[in-house]
mmCIF file of C-alpha atoms in Angstrom:
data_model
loop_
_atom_site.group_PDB
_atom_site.id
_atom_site.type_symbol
_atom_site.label_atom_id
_atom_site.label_comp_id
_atom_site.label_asym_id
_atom_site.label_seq_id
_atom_site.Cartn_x
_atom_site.Cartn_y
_atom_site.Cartn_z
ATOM 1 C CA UNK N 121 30.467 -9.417 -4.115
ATOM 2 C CA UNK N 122 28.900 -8.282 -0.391
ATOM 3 C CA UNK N 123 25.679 -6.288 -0.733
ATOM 4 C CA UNK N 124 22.174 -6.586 1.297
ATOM 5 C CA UNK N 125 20.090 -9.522 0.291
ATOM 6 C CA UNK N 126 17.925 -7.891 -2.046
ATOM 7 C CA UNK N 127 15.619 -11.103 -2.312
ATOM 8 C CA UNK N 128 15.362 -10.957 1.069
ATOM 9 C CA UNK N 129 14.354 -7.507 1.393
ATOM 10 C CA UNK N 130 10.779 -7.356 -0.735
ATOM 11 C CA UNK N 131 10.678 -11.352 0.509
ATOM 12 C CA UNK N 132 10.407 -9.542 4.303
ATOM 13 C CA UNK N 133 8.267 -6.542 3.377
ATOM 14 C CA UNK N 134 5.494 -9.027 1.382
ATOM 15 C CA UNK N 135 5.487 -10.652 5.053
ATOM 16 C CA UNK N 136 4.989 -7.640 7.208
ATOM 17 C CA UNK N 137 1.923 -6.757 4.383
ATOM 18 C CA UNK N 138 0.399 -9.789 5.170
ATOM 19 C CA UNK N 139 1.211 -9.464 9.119
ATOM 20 C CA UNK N 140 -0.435 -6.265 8.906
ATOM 21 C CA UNK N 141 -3.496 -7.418 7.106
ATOM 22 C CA UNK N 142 -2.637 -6.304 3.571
ATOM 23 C CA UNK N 143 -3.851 -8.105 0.415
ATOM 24 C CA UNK N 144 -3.530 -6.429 -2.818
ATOM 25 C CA UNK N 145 0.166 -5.795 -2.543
ATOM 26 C CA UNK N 146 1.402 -4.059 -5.183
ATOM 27 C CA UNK N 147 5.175 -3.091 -6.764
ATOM 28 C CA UNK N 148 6.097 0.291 -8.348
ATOM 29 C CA UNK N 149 9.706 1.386 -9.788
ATOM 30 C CA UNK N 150 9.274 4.519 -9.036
ATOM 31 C CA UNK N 151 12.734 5.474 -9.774
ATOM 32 C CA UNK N 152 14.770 3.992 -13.123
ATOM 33 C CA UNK N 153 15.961 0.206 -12.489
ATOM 34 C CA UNK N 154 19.664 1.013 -12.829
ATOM 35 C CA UNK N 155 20.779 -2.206 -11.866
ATOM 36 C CA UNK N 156 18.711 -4.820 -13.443
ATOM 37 C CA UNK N 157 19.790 -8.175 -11.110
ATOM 38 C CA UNK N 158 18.897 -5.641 -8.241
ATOM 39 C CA UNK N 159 15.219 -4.941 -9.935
ATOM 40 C CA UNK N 160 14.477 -8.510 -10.464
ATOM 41 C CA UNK N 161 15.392 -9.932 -7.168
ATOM 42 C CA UNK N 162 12.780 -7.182 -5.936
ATOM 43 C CA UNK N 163 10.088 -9.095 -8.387
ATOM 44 C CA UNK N 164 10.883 -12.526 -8.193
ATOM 45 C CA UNK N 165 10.392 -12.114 -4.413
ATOM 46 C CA UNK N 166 7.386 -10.327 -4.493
ATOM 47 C CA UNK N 167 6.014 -12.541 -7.013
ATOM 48 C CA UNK N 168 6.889 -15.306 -4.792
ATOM 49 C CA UNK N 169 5.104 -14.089 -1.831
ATOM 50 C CA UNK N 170 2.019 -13.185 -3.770
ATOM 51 C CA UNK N 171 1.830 -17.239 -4.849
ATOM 52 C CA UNK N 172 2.114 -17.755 -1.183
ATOM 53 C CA UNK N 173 0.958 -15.686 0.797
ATOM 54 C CA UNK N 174 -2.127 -14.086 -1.166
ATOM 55 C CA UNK N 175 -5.307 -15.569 -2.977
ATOM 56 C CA UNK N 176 -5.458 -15.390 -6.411
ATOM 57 C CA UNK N 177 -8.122 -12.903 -6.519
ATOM 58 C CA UNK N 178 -5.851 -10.652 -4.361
ATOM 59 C CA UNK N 179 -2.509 -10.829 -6.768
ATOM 60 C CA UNK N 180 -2.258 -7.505 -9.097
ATOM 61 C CA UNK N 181 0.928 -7.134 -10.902
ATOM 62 C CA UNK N 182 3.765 -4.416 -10.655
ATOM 63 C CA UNK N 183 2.975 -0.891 -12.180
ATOM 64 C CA UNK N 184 4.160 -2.015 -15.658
ATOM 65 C CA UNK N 185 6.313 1.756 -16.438
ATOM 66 C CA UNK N 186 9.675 1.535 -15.287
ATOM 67 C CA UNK N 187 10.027 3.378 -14.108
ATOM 68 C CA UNK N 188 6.750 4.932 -13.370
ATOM 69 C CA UNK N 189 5.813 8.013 -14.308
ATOM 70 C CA UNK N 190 2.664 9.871 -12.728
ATOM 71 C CA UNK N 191 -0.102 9.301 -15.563
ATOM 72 C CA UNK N 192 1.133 5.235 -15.613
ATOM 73 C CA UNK N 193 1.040 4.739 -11.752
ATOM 74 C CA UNK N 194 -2.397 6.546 -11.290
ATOM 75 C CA UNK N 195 -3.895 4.493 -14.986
ATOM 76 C CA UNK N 196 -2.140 1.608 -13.025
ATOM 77 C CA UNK N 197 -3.692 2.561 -9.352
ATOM 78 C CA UNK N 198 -6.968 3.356 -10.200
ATOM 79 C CA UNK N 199 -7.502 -0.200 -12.444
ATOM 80 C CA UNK N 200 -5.863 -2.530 -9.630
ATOM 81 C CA UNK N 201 -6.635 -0.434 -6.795
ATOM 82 C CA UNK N 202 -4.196 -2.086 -4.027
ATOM 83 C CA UNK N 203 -4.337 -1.542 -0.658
ATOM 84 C CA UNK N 204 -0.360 -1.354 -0.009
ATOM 85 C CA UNK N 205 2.667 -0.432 -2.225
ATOM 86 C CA UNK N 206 6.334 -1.693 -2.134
ATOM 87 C CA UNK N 207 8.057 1.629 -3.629
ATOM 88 C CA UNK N 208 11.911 1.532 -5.172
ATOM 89 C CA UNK N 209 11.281 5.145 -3.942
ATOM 90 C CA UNK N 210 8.693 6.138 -1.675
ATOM 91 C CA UNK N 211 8.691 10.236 -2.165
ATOM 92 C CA UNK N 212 7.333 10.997 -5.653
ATOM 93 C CA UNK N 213 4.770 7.623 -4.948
ATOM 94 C CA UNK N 214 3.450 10.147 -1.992
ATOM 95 C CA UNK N 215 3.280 13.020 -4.086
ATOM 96 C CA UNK N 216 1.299 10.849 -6.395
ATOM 97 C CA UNK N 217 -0.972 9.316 -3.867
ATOM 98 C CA UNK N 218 -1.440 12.646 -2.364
ATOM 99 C CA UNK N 219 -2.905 14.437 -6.240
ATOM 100 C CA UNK N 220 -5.746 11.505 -5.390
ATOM 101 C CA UNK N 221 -6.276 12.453 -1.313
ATOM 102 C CA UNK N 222 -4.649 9.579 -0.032
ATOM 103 C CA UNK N 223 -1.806 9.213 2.244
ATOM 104 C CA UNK N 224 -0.469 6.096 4.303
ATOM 105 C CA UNK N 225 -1.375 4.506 6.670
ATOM 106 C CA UNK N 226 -4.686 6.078 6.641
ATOM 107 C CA UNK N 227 -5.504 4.982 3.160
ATOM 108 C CA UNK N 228 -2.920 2.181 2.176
ATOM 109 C CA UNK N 229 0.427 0.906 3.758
ATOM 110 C CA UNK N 230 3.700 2.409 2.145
ATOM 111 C CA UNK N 231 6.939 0.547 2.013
ATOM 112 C CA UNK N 232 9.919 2.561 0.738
ATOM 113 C CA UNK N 233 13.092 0.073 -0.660
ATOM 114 C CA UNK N 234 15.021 3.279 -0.925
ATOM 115 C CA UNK N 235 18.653 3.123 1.019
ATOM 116 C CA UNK N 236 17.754 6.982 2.234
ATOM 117 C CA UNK N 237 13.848 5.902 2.200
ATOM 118 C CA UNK N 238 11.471 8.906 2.863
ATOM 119 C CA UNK N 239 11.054 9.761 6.862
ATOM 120 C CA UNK N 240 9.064 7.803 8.798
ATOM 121 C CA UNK N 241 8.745 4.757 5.910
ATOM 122 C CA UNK N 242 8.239 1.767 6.763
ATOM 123 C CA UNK N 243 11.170 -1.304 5.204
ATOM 124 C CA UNK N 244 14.203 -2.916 6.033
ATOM 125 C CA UNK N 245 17.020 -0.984 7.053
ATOM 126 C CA UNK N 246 20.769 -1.733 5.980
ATOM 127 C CA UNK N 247 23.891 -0.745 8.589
ATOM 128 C CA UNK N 248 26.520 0.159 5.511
ATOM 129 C CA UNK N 249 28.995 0.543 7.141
ATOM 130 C CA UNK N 250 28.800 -3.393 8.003
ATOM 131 C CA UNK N 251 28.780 -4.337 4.650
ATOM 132 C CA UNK N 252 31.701 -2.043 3.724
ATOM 133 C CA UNK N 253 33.306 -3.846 6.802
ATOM 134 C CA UNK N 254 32.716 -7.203 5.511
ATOM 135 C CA UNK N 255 33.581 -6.569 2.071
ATOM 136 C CA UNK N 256 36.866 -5.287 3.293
ATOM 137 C CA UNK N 257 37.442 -8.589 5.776
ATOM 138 C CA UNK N 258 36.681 -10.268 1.898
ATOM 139 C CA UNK N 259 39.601 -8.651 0.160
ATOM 140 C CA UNK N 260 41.451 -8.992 3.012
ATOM 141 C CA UNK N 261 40.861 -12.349 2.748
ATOM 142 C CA UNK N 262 41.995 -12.535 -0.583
ATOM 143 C CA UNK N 263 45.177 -10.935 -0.414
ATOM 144 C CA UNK N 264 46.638 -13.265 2.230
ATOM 145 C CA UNK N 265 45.567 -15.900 0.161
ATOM 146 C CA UNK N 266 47.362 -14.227 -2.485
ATOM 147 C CA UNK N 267 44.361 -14.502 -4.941
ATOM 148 C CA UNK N 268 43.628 -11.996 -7.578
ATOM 149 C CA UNK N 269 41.306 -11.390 -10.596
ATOM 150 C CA UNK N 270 37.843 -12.884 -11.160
ATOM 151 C CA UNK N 271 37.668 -16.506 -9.042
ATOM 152 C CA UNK N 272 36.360 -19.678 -10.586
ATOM 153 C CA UNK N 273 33.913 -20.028 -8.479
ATOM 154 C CA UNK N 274 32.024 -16.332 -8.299
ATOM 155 C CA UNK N 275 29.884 -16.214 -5.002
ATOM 156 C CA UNK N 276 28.253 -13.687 -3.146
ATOM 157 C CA UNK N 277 27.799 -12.341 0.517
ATOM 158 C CA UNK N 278 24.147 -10.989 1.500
ATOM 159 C CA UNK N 279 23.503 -9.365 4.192
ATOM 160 C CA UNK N 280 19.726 -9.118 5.834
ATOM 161 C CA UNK N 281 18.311 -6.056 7.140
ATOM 162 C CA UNK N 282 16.158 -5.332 10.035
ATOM 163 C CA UNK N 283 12.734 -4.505 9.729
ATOM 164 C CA UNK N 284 11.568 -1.177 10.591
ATOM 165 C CA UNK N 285 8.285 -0.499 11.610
ATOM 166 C CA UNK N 286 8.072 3.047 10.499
ATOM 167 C CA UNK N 287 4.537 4.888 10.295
ATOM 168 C CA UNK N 288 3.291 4.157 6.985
ATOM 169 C CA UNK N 289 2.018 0.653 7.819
ATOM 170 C CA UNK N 290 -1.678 0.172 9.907
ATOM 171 C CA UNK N 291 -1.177 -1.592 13.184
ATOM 172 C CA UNK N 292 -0.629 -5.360 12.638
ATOM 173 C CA UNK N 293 -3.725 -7.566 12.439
#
């Protein structure tokens, strides 16, 4: 298995909320969780971070809908009021966001986990065509050592992205 490290990813973006003076971090599925492992990589990271990086006071939980719908997210918004969002899809967050009069960075940072994230988004980005390359080299791999069907030992590859500063994030503190 070679994918991005999707631990990682939301592990990364927590950081750059904190680097950029962000405290009530917040989660929304704003699209449906099609691949659960993926979805709760997402929120053991950003629970993680929130232990860690964030006082108690500060910690609000994900937007419980999954995914979110408009009348859950604003019910949700509205009661925890956070002042950034970590968004499986950015777009129909800023459509939400926008019904209120807000709009990042103006109002709240925006981080979009989307692999085609909304222009200008802030989040790590993924070079696919590396991990196609390197999960090619991997059954490459396996074919010279004449190896086929599912190992003994599953393991996985995970690649890290790069950050990308976008313009949906304030300046850093």
């Amino acid at each position: 298995h070679v994918t991005e490290n999707h631990f990682d990813t939301v592990w990364q973006d927590m950081q750059q909320c904190h680097d950029h003076g962000y405290r009530r971090v917040g989660l929304v599925y704003s699209e449906a969780n099609d691949s659960p492992s993926v979805g709760e990589r997402w929120l053991g990271a950003f629970l993680g971070q929130q232990h860690l990086l964030f006082a108690a006071r500060d910690r609000i939980p994900p937007c419980p809908q999954i995914p979110a719908d408009e009348e859950s997210f604003l019910a949700w918004f509205r009661r925890h009021r956070p002042d950034a969002l970590i968004c499986t899809h950015a777009r129909p967050v800023q459509r939400w966001l926008a019904k209120l009069g807000l709009s990042s960075p103006r109002d709240l940072g925006l981080i979009d986990l989307d692999s085609h994230p909304a222009p200008g988004c802030a989040g790590l980005r993924y070079d696919f065509t590396d991990i196609g390359a390197l999960g090619v080299e991997t059954l490459v791999g396996l074919l010279h050592r004449n190896e086929s069907g599912l190992p003994s030992s599953q393991h996985e590859i995970l690649l890290k992205g790069t950050w990308h500063e976008g313009r949906t994030l304030r300046p850093r503190a």
